Structures are given as C-alpha cells and as structure tokens.
mmCIF file with all atom_site columns, C-alpha atoms in Angstrom:
data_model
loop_
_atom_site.group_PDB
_atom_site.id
_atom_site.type_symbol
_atom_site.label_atom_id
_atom_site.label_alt_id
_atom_site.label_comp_id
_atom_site.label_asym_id
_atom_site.label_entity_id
_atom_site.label_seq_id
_atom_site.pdbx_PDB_ins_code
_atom_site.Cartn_x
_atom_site.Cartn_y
_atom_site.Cartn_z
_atom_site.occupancy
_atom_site.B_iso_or_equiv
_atom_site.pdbx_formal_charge
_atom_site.auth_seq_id
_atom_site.auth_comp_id
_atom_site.auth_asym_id
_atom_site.auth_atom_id
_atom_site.pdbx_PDB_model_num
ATOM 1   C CA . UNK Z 1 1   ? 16.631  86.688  5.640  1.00 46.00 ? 366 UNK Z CA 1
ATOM 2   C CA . UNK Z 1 2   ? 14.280  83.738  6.484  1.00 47.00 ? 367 UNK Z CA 1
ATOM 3   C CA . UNK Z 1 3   ? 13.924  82.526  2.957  1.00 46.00 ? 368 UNK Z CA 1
ATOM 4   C CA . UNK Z 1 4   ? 17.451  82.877  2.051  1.00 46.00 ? 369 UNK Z CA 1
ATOM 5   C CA . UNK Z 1 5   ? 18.695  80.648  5.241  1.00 46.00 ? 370 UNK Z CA 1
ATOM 6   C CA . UNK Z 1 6   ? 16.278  77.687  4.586  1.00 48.00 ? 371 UNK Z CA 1
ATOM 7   C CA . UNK Z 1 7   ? 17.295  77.605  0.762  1.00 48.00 ? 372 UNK Z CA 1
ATOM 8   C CA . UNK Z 1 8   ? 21.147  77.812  2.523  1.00 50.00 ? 373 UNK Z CA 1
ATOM 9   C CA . UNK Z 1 9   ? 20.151  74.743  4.616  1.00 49.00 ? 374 UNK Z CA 1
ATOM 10  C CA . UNK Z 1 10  ? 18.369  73.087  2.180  1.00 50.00 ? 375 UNK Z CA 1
ATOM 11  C CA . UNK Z 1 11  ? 21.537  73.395  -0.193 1.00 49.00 ? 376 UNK Z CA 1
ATOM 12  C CA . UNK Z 1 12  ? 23.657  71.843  2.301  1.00 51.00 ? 377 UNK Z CA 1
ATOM 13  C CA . UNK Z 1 13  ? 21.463  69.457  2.797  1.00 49.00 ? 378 UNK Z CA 1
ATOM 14  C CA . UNK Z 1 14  ? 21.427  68.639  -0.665 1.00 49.00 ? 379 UNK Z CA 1
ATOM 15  C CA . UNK Z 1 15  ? 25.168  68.654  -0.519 1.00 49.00 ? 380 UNK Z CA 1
ATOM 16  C CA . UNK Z 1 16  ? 25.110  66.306  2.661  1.00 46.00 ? 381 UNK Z CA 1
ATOM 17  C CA . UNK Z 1 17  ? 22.842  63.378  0.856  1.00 48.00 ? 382 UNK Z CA 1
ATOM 18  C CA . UNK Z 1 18  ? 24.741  63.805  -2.950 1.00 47.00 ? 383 UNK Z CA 1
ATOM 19  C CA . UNK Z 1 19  ? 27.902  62.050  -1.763 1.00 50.00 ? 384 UNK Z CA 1
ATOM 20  C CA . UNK Z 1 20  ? 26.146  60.205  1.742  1.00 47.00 ? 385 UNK Z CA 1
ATOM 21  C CA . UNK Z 1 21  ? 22.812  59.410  -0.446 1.00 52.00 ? 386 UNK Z CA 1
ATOM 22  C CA . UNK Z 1 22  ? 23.205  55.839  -1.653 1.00 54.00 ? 387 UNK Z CA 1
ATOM 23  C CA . UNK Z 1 23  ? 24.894  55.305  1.494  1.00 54.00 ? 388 UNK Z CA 1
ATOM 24  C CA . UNK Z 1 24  ? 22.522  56.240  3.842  1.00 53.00 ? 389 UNK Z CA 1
ATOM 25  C CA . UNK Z 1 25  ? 20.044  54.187  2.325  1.00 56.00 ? 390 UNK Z CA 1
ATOM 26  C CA . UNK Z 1 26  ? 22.182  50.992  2.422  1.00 57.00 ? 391 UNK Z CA 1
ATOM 27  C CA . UNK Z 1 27  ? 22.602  51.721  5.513  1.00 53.00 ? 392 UNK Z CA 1
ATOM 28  C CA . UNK Z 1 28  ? 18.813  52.190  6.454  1.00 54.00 ? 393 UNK Z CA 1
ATOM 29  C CA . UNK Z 1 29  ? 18.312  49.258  4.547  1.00 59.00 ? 394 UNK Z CA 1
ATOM 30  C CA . UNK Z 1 30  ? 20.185  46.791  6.596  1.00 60.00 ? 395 UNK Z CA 1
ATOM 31  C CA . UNK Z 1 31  ? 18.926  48.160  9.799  1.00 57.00 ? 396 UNK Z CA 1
ATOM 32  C CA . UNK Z 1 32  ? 15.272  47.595  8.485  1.00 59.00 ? 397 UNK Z CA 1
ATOM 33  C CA . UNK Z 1 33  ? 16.579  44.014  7.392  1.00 60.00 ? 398 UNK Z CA 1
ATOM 34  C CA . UNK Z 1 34  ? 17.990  43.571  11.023 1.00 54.00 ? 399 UNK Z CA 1
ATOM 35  C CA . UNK Z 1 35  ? 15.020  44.998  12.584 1.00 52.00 ? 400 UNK Z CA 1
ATOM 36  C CA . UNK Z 1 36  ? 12.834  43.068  11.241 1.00 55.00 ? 401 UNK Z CA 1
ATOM 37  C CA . UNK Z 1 37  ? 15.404  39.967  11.828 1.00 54.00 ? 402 UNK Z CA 1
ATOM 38  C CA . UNK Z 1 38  ? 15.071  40.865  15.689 1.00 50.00 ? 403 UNK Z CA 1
ATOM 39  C CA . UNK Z 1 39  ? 11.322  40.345  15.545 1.00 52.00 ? 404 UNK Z CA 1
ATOM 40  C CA . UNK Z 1 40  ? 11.393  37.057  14.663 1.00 52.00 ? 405 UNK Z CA 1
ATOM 41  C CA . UNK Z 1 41  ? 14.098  35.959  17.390 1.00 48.00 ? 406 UNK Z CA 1
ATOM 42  C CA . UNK Z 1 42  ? 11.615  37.822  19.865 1.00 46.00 ? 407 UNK Z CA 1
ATOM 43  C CA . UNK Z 1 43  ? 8.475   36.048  18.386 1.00 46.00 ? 408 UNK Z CA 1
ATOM 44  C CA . UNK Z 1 44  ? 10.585  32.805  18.183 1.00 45.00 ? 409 UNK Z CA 1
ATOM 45  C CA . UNK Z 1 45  ? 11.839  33.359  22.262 1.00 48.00 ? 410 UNK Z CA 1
ATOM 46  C CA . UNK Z 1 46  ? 8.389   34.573  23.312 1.00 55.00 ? 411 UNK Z CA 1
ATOM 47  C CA . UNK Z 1 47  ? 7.590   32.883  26.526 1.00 71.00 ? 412 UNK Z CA 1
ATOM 48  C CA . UNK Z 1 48  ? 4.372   32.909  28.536 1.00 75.00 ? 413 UNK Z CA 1
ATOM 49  C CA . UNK Z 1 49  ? 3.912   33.142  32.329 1.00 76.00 ? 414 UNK Z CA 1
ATOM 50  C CA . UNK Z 1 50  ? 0.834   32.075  34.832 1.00 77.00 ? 415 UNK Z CA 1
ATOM 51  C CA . UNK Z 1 51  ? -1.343  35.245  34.830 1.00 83.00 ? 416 UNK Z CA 1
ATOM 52  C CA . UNK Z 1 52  ? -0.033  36.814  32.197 1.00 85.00 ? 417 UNK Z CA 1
ATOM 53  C CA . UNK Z 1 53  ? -2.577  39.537  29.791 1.00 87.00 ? 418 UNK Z CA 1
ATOM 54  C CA . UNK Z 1 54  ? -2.203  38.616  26.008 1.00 84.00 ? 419 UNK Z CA 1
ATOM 55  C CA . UNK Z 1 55  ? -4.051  39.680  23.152 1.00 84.00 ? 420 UNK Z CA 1
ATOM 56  C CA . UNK Z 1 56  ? -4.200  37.697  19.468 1.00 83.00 ? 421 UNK Z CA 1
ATOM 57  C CA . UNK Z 1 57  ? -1.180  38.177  17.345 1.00 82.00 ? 422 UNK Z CA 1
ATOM 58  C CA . UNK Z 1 58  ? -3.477  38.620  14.213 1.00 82.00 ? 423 UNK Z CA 1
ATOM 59  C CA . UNK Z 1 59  ? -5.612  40.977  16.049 1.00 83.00 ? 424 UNK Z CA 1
ATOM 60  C CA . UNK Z 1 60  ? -3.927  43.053  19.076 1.00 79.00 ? 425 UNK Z CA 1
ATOM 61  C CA . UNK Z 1 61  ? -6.877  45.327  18.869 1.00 82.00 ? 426 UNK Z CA 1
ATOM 62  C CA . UNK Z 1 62  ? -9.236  42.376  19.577 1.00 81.00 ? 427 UNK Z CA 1
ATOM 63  C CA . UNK Z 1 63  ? -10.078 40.685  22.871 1.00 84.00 ? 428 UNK Z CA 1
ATOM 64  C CA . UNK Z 1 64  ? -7.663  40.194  25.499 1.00 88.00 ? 429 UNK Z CA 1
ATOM 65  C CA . UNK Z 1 65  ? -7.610  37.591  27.904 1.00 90.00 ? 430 UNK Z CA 1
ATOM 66  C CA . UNK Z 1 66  ? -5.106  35.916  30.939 1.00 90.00 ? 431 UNK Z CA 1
ATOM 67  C CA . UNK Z 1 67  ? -2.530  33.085  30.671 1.00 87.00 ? 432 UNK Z CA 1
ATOM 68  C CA . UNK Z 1 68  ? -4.263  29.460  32.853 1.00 88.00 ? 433 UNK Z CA 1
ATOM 69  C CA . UNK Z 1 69  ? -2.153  27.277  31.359 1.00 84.00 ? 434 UNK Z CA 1
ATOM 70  C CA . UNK Z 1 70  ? 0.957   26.814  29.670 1.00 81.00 ? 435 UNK Z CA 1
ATOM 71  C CA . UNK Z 1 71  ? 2.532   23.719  27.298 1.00 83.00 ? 436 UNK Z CA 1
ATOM 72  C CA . UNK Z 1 72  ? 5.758   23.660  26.473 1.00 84.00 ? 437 UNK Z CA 1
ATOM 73  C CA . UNK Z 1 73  ? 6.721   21.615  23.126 1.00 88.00 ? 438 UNK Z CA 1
ATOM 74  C CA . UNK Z 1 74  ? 9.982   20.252  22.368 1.00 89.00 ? 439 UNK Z CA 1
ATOM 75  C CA . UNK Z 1 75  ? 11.861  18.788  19.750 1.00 91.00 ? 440 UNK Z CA 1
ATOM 76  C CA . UNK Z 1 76  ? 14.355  15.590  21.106 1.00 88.00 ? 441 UNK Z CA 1
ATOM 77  C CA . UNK Z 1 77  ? 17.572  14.100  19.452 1.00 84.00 ? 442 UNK Z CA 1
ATOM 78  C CA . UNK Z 1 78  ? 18.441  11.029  20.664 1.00 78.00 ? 443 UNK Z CA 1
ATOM 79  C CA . UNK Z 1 79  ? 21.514  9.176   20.602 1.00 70.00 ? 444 UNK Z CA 1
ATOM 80  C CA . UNK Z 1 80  ? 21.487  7.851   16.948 1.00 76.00 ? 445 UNK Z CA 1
ATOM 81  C CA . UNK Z 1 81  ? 20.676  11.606  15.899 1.00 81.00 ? 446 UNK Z CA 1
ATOM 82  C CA . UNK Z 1 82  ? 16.815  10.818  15.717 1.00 89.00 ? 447 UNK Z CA 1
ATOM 83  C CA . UNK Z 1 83  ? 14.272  13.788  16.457 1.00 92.00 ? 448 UNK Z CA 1
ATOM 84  C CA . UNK Z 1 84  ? 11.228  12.994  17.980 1.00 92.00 ? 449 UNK Z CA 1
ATOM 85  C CA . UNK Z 1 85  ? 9.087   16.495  16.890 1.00 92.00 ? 450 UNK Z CA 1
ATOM 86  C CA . UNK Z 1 86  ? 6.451   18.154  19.285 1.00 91.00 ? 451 UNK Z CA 1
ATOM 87  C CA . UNK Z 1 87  ? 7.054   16.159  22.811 1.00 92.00 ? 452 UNK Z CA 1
ATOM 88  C CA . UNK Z 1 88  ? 5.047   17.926  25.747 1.00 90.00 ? 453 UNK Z CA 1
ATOM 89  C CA . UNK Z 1 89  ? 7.446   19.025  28.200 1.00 86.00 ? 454 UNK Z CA 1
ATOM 90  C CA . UNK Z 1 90  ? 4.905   18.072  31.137 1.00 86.00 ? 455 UNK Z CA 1
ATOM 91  C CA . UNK Z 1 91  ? 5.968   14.543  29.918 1.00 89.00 ? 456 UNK Z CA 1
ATOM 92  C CA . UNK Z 1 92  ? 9.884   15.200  30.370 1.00 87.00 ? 457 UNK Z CA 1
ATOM 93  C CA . UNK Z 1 93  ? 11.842  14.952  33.378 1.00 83.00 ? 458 UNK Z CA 1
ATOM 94  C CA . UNK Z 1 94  ? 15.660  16.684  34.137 1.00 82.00 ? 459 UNK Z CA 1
ATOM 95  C CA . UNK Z 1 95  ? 18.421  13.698  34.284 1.00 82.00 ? 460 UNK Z CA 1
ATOM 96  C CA . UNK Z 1 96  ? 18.346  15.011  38.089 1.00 82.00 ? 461 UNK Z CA 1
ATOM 97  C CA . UNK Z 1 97  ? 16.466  16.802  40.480 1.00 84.00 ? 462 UNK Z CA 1
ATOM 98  C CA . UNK Z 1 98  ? 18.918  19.249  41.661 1.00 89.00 ? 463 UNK Z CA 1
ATOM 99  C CA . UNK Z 1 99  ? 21.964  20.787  39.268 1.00 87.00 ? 464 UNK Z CA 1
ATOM 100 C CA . UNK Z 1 100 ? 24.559  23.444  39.778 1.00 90.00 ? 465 UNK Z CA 1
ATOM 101 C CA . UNK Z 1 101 ? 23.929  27.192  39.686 1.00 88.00 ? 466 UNK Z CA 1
ATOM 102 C CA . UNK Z 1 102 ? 20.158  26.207  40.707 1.00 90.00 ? 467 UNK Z CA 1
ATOM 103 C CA . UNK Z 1 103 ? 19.120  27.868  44.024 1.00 88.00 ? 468 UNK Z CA 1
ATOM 104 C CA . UNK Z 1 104 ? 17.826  26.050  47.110 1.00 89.00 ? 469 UNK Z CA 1
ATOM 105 C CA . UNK Z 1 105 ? 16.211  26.946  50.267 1.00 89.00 ? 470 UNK Z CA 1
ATOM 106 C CA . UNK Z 1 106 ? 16.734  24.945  53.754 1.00 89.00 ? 471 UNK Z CA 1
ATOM 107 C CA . UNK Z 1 107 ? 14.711  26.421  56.594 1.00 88.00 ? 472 UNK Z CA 1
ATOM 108 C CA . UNK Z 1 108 ? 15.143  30.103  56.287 1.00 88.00 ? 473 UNK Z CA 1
ATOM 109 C CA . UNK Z 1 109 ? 18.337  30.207  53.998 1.00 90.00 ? 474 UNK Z CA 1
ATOM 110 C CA . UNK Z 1 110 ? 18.674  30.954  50.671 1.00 89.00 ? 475 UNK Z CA 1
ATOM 111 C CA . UNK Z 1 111 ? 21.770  29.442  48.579 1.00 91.00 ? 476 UNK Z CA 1
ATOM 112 C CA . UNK Z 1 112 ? 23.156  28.331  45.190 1.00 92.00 ? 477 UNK Z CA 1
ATOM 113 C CA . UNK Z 1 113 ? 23.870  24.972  44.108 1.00 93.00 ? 478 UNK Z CA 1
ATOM 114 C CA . UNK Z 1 114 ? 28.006  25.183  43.385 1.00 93.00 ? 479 UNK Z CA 1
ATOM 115 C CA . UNK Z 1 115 ? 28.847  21.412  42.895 1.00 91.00 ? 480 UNK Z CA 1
ATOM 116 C CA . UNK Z 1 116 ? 26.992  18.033  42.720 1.00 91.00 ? 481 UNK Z CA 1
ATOM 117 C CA . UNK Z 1 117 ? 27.872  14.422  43.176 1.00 91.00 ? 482 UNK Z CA 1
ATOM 118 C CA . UNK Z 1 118 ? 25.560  11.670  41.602 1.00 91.00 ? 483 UNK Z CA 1
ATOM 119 C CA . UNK Z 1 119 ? 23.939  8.909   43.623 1.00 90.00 ? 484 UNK Z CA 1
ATOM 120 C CA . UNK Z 1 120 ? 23.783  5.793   40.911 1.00 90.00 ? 485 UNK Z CA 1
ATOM 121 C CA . UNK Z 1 121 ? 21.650  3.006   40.331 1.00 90.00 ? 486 UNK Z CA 1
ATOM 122 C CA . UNK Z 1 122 ? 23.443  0.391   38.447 1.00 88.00 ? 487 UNK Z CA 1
ATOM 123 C CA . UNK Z 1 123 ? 21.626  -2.989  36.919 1.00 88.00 ? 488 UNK Z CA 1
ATOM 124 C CA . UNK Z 1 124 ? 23.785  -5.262  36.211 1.00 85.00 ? 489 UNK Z CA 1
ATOM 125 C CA . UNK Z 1 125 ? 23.505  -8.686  33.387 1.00 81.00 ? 490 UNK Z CA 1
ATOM 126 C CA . UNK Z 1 126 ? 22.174  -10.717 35.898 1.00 80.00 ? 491 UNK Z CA 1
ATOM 127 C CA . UNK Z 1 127 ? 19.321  -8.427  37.671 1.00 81.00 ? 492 UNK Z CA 1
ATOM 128 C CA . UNK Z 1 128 ? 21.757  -7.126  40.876 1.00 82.00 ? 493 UNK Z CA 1
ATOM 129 C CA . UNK Z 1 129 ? 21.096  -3.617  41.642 1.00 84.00 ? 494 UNK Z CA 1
ATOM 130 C CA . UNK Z 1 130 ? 23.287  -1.613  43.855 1.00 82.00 ? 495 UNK Z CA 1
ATOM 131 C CA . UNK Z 1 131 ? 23.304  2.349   44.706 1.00 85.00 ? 496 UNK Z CA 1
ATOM 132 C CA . UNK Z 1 132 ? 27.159  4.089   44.966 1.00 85.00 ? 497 UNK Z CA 1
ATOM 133 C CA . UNK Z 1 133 ? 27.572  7.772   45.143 1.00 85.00 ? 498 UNK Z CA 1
ATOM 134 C CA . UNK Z 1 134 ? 29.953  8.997   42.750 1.00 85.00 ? 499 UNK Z CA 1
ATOM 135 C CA . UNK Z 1 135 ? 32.833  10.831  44.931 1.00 82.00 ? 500 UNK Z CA 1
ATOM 136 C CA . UNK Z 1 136 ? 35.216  9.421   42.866 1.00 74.00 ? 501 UNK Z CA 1
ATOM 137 C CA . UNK Z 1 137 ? 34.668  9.069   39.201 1.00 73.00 ? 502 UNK Z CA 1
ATOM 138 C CA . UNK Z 1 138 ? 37.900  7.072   38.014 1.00 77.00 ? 503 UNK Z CA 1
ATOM 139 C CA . UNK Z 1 139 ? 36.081  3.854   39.845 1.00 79.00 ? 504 UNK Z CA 1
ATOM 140 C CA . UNK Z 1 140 ? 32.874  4.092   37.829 1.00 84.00 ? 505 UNK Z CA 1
ATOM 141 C CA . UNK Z 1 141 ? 34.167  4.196   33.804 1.00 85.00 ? 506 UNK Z CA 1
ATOM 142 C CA . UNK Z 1 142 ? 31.389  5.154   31.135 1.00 85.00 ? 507 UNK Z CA 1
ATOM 143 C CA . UNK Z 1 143 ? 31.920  2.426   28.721 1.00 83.00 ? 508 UNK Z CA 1
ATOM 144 C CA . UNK Z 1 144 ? 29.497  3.957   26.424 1.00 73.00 ? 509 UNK Z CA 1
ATOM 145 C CA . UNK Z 1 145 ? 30.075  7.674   24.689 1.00 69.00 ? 510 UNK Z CA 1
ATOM 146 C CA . UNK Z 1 146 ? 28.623  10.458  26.320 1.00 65.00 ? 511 UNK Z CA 1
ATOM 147 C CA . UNK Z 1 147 ? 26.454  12.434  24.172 1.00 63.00 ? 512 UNK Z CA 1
ATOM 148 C CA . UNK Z 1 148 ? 25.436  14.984  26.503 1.00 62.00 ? 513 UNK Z CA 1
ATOM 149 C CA . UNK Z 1 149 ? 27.021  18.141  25.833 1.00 62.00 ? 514 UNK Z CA 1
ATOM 150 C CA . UNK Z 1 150 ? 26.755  19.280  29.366 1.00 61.00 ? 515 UNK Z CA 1
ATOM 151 C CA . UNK Z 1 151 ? 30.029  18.196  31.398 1.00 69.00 ? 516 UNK Z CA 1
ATOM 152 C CA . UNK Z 1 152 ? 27.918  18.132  34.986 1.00 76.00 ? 517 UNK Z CA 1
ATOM 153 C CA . UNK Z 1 153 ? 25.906  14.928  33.684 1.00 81.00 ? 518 UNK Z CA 1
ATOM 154 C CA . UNK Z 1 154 ? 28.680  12.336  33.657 1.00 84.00 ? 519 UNK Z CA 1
ATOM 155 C CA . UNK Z 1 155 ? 26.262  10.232  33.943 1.00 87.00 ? 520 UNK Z CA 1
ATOM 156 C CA . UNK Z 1 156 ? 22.843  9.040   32.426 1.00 86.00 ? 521 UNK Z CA 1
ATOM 157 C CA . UNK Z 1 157 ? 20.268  6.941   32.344 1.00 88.00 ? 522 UNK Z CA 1
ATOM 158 C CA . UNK Z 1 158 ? 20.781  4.113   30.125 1.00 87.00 ? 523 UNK Z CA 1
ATOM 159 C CA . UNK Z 1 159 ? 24.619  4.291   29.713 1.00 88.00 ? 524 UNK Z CA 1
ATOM 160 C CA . UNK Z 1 160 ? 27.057  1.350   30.016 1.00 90.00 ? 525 UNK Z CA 1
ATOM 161 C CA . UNK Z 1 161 ? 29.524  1.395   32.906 1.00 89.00 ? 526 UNK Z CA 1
ATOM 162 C CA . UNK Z 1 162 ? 32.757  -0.851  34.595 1.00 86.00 ? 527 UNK Z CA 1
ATOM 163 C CA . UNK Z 1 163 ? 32.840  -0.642  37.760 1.00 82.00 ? 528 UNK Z CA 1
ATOM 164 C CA . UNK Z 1 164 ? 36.331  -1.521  40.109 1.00 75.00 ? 529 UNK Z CA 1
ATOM 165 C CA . UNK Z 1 165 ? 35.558  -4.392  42.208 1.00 61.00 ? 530 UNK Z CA 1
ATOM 166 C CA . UNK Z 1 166 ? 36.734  -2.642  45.407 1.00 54.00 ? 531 UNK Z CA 1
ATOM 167 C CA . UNK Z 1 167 ? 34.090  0.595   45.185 1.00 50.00 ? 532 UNK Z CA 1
ATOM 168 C CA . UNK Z 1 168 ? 31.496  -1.758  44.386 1.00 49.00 ? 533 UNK Z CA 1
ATOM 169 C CA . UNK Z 1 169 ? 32.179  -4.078  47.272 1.00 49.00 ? 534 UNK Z CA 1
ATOM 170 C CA . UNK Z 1 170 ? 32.860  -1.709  49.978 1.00 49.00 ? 535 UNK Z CA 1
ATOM 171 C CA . UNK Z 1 171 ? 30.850  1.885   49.326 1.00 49.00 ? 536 UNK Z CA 1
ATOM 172 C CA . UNK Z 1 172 ? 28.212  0.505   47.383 1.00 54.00 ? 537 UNK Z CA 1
ATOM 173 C CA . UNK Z 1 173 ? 24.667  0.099   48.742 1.00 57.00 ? 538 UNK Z CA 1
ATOM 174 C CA . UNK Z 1 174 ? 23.024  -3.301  47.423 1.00 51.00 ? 539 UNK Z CA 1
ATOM 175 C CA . UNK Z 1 175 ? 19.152  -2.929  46.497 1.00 50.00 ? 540 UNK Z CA 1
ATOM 176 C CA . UNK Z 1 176 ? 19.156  -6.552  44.810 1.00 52.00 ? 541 UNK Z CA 1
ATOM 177 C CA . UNK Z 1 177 ? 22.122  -9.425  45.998 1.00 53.00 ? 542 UNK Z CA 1
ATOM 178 C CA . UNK Z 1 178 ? 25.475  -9.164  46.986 1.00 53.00 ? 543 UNK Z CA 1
ATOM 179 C CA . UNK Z 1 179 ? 28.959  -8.767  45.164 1.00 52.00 ? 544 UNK Z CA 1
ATOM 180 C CA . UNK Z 1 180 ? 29.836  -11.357 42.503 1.00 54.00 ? 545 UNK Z CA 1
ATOM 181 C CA . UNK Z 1 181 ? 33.269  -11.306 40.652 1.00 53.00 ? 546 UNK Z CA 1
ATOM 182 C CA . UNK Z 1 182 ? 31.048  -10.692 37.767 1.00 53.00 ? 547 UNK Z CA 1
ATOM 183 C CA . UNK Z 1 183 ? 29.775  -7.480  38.831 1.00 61.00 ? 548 UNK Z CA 1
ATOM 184 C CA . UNK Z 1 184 ? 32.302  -5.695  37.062 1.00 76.00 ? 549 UNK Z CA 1
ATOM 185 C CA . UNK Z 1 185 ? 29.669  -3.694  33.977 1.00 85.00 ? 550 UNK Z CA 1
ATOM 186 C CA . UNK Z 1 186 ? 26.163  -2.731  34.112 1.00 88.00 ? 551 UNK Z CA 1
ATOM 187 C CA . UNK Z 1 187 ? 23.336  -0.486  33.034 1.00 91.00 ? 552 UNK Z CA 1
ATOM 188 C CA . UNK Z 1 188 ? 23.138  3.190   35.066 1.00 91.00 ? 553 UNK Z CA 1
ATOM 189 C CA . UNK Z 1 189 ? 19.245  2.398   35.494 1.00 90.00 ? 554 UNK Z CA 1
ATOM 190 C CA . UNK Z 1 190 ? 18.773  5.835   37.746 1.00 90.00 ? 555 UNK Z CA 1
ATOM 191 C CA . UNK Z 1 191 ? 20.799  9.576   38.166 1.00 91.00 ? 556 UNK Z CA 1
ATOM 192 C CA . UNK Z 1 192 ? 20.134  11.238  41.694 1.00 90.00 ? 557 UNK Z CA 1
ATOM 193 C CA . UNK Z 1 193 ? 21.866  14.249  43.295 1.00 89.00 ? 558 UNK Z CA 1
ATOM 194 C CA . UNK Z 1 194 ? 23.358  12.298  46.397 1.00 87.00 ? 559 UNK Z CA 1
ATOM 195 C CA . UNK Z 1 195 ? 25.436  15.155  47.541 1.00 90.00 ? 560 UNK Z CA 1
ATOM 196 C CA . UNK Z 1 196 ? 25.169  18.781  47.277 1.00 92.00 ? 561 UNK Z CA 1
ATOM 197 C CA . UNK Z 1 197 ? 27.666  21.559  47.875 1.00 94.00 ? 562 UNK Z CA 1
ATOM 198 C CA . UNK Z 1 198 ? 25.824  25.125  48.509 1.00 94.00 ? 563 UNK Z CA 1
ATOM 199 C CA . UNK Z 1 199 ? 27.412  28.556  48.894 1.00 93.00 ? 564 UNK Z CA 1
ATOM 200 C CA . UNK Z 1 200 ? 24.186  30.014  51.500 1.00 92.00 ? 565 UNK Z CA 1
ATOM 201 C CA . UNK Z 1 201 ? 23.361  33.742  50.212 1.00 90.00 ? 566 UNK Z CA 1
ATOM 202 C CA . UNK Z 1 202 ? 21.073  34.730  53.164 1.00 88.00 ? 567 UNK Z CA 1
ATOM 203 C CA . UNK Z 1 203 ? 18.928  34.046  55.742 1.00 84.00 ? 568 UNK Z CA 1
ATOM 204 C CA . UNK Z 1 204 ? 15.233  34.774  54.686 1.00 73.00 ? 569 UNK Z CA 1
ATOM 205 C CA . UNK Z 1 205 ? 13.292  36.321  57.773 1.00 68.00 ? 570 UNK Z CA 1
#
C-alpha cells in the first residue's frame, strides 16, 4: 500500500512539473536574479554606527572587531553639472542648521520642526552687508535659478537676489553701512534658520 501511494505521488508530481516545469524554473530564475539584485542595494545602503561589531566581508569567519570611527564619502554636482568624486562629509556643512521634519528639544520638551523661515546675509556690489529674515519671500527675488531640488531651501549660499527697497530699508538689520538707492541686488553670502515653527510632542521627565 506504501509503495503504490509514493509511485501515485510521485506520478502526480511528475504530472504537476510536465506542464509547470519550464515555468517554475523561470520563475526560480528571476527570483535568484532579484535576490541576488537585493544584495547589492543592501551592500550598496550598508551604513555603520559608533560601537557597532563587524567582521571582514571577504572573511566573516575571521576576526571581528568594533566600529571607532566612521567617514562618510560623497560625490557633489555643482551648478554647471560638475562632480567633485570622494568629498569627506566631515568637510560638508547643511545649507542650515535646523530644517523641517528634524526634531528639537527646549528644556524638557520634545518637538518636530514643521516650518522654517531663513535669516539672510546679503553682500551687496559695493561691500554693504545687511541681515533680513525672510517672512515674506515676494520682497527678496532669486535672480539666479535655483538648482536645489528641495523646495524648503529657497535660498542659498552664493545665489543672486533683488531686493524691494522698502524691506531692505525698514526690516533689514545692517552689519556693514546703511541703505543706498543702489542696494537693490546682491550676493546671499549666509542661510540661517531665523524662525522656527515646532509642533511639541512631549515633555521629557
């Protein structure tokens, strides 16, 4: 009884793979191929942390030891569409300190950065500086494109802007001179978070 149901299920196995077979392997064959696919987006996104154990990729068996460091390396496009290959990340800084969805603590409360309003430095032709937080943006124009894909960084270091006579005059906070009728365009020489909306989670203990 035994013998004659295994050669039943090995028939209908049989029957099964004939019209499945070539299937089945195509289909085995493309998960291998996106297996293996996977493993290099892991190996490619493989990030280390302070403290972490790690063992040699060529030798997992071999000796282990713990993350002290870490260096980052980036690749940079400019504006022109220039890459500048291999560019330590200790070396870089963020456009500003403090950006939306980040979270922030004051005192013992815990929140999440929902909107941000740029303090700018301007340099203008003739050396004036002046500072002028950025509450409303149709009085300080980019005159150059913006190239940054991100919409929360109007504004960057570097980039051309006209200014209306009456925000400069009036709001604006002079580092270097007064207001001259020909303070209308200048240079955006610095990018700082000068006002910050936060939606406070909790109070820490």
């Amino acid at each position: 009884w035994e013998s004659s149901s295994e050669s039943s299920s090995s028939e209908d196995q049989e029957d099964i793979d004939f019209p499945y077979g070539g299937q089945a392997r195509s289909i085995l064959s493309s998960l291998e191929e996106s297996i293996g696919r996977i493993d290099d987006f892991l190996s490619f996104e493989r990030t280390f942390a302070y403290g972490d154990v790690v063992c040699s990729l060529s030798d997992p068996s071999g000796q282990m030891g713990r993350v002290v460091s870490v260096d980052v390396l980036v690749d940079l496009e400019n504006v022109q569409g220039n890459i500048l290959k291999n560019v330590n990340s200790k070396k870089l800084l963020k456009i500003r300190s403090i950006s939306e969805g980040d979270c922030v603590i004051k005192g013992s409360w815990l929140g999440q950065v929902q909107r941000v309003v740029d303090r700018l430095t301007v340099l203008f032709d003739d050396g004036t500086k002046y500072e002028i937080t950025t509450l409303e943006k149709d009085k300080i124009l980019p005159q150059t494109p913006n190239f940054l894909e991100d919409s929360q960084y109007p504004y960057y270091p570097g980039q051309r802007v006209k200014v209306k006579s009456s925000t400069a005059s009036k709001s604006a906070r002079w580092l270097c001179d007064n207001w001259r009728d020909n303070h209308d365009e200048g240079t955006v020489c610095s990018v700082e978070a000068g006002l910050v909306y936060v939606n406070w989670l909790a109070s820490v203990p």
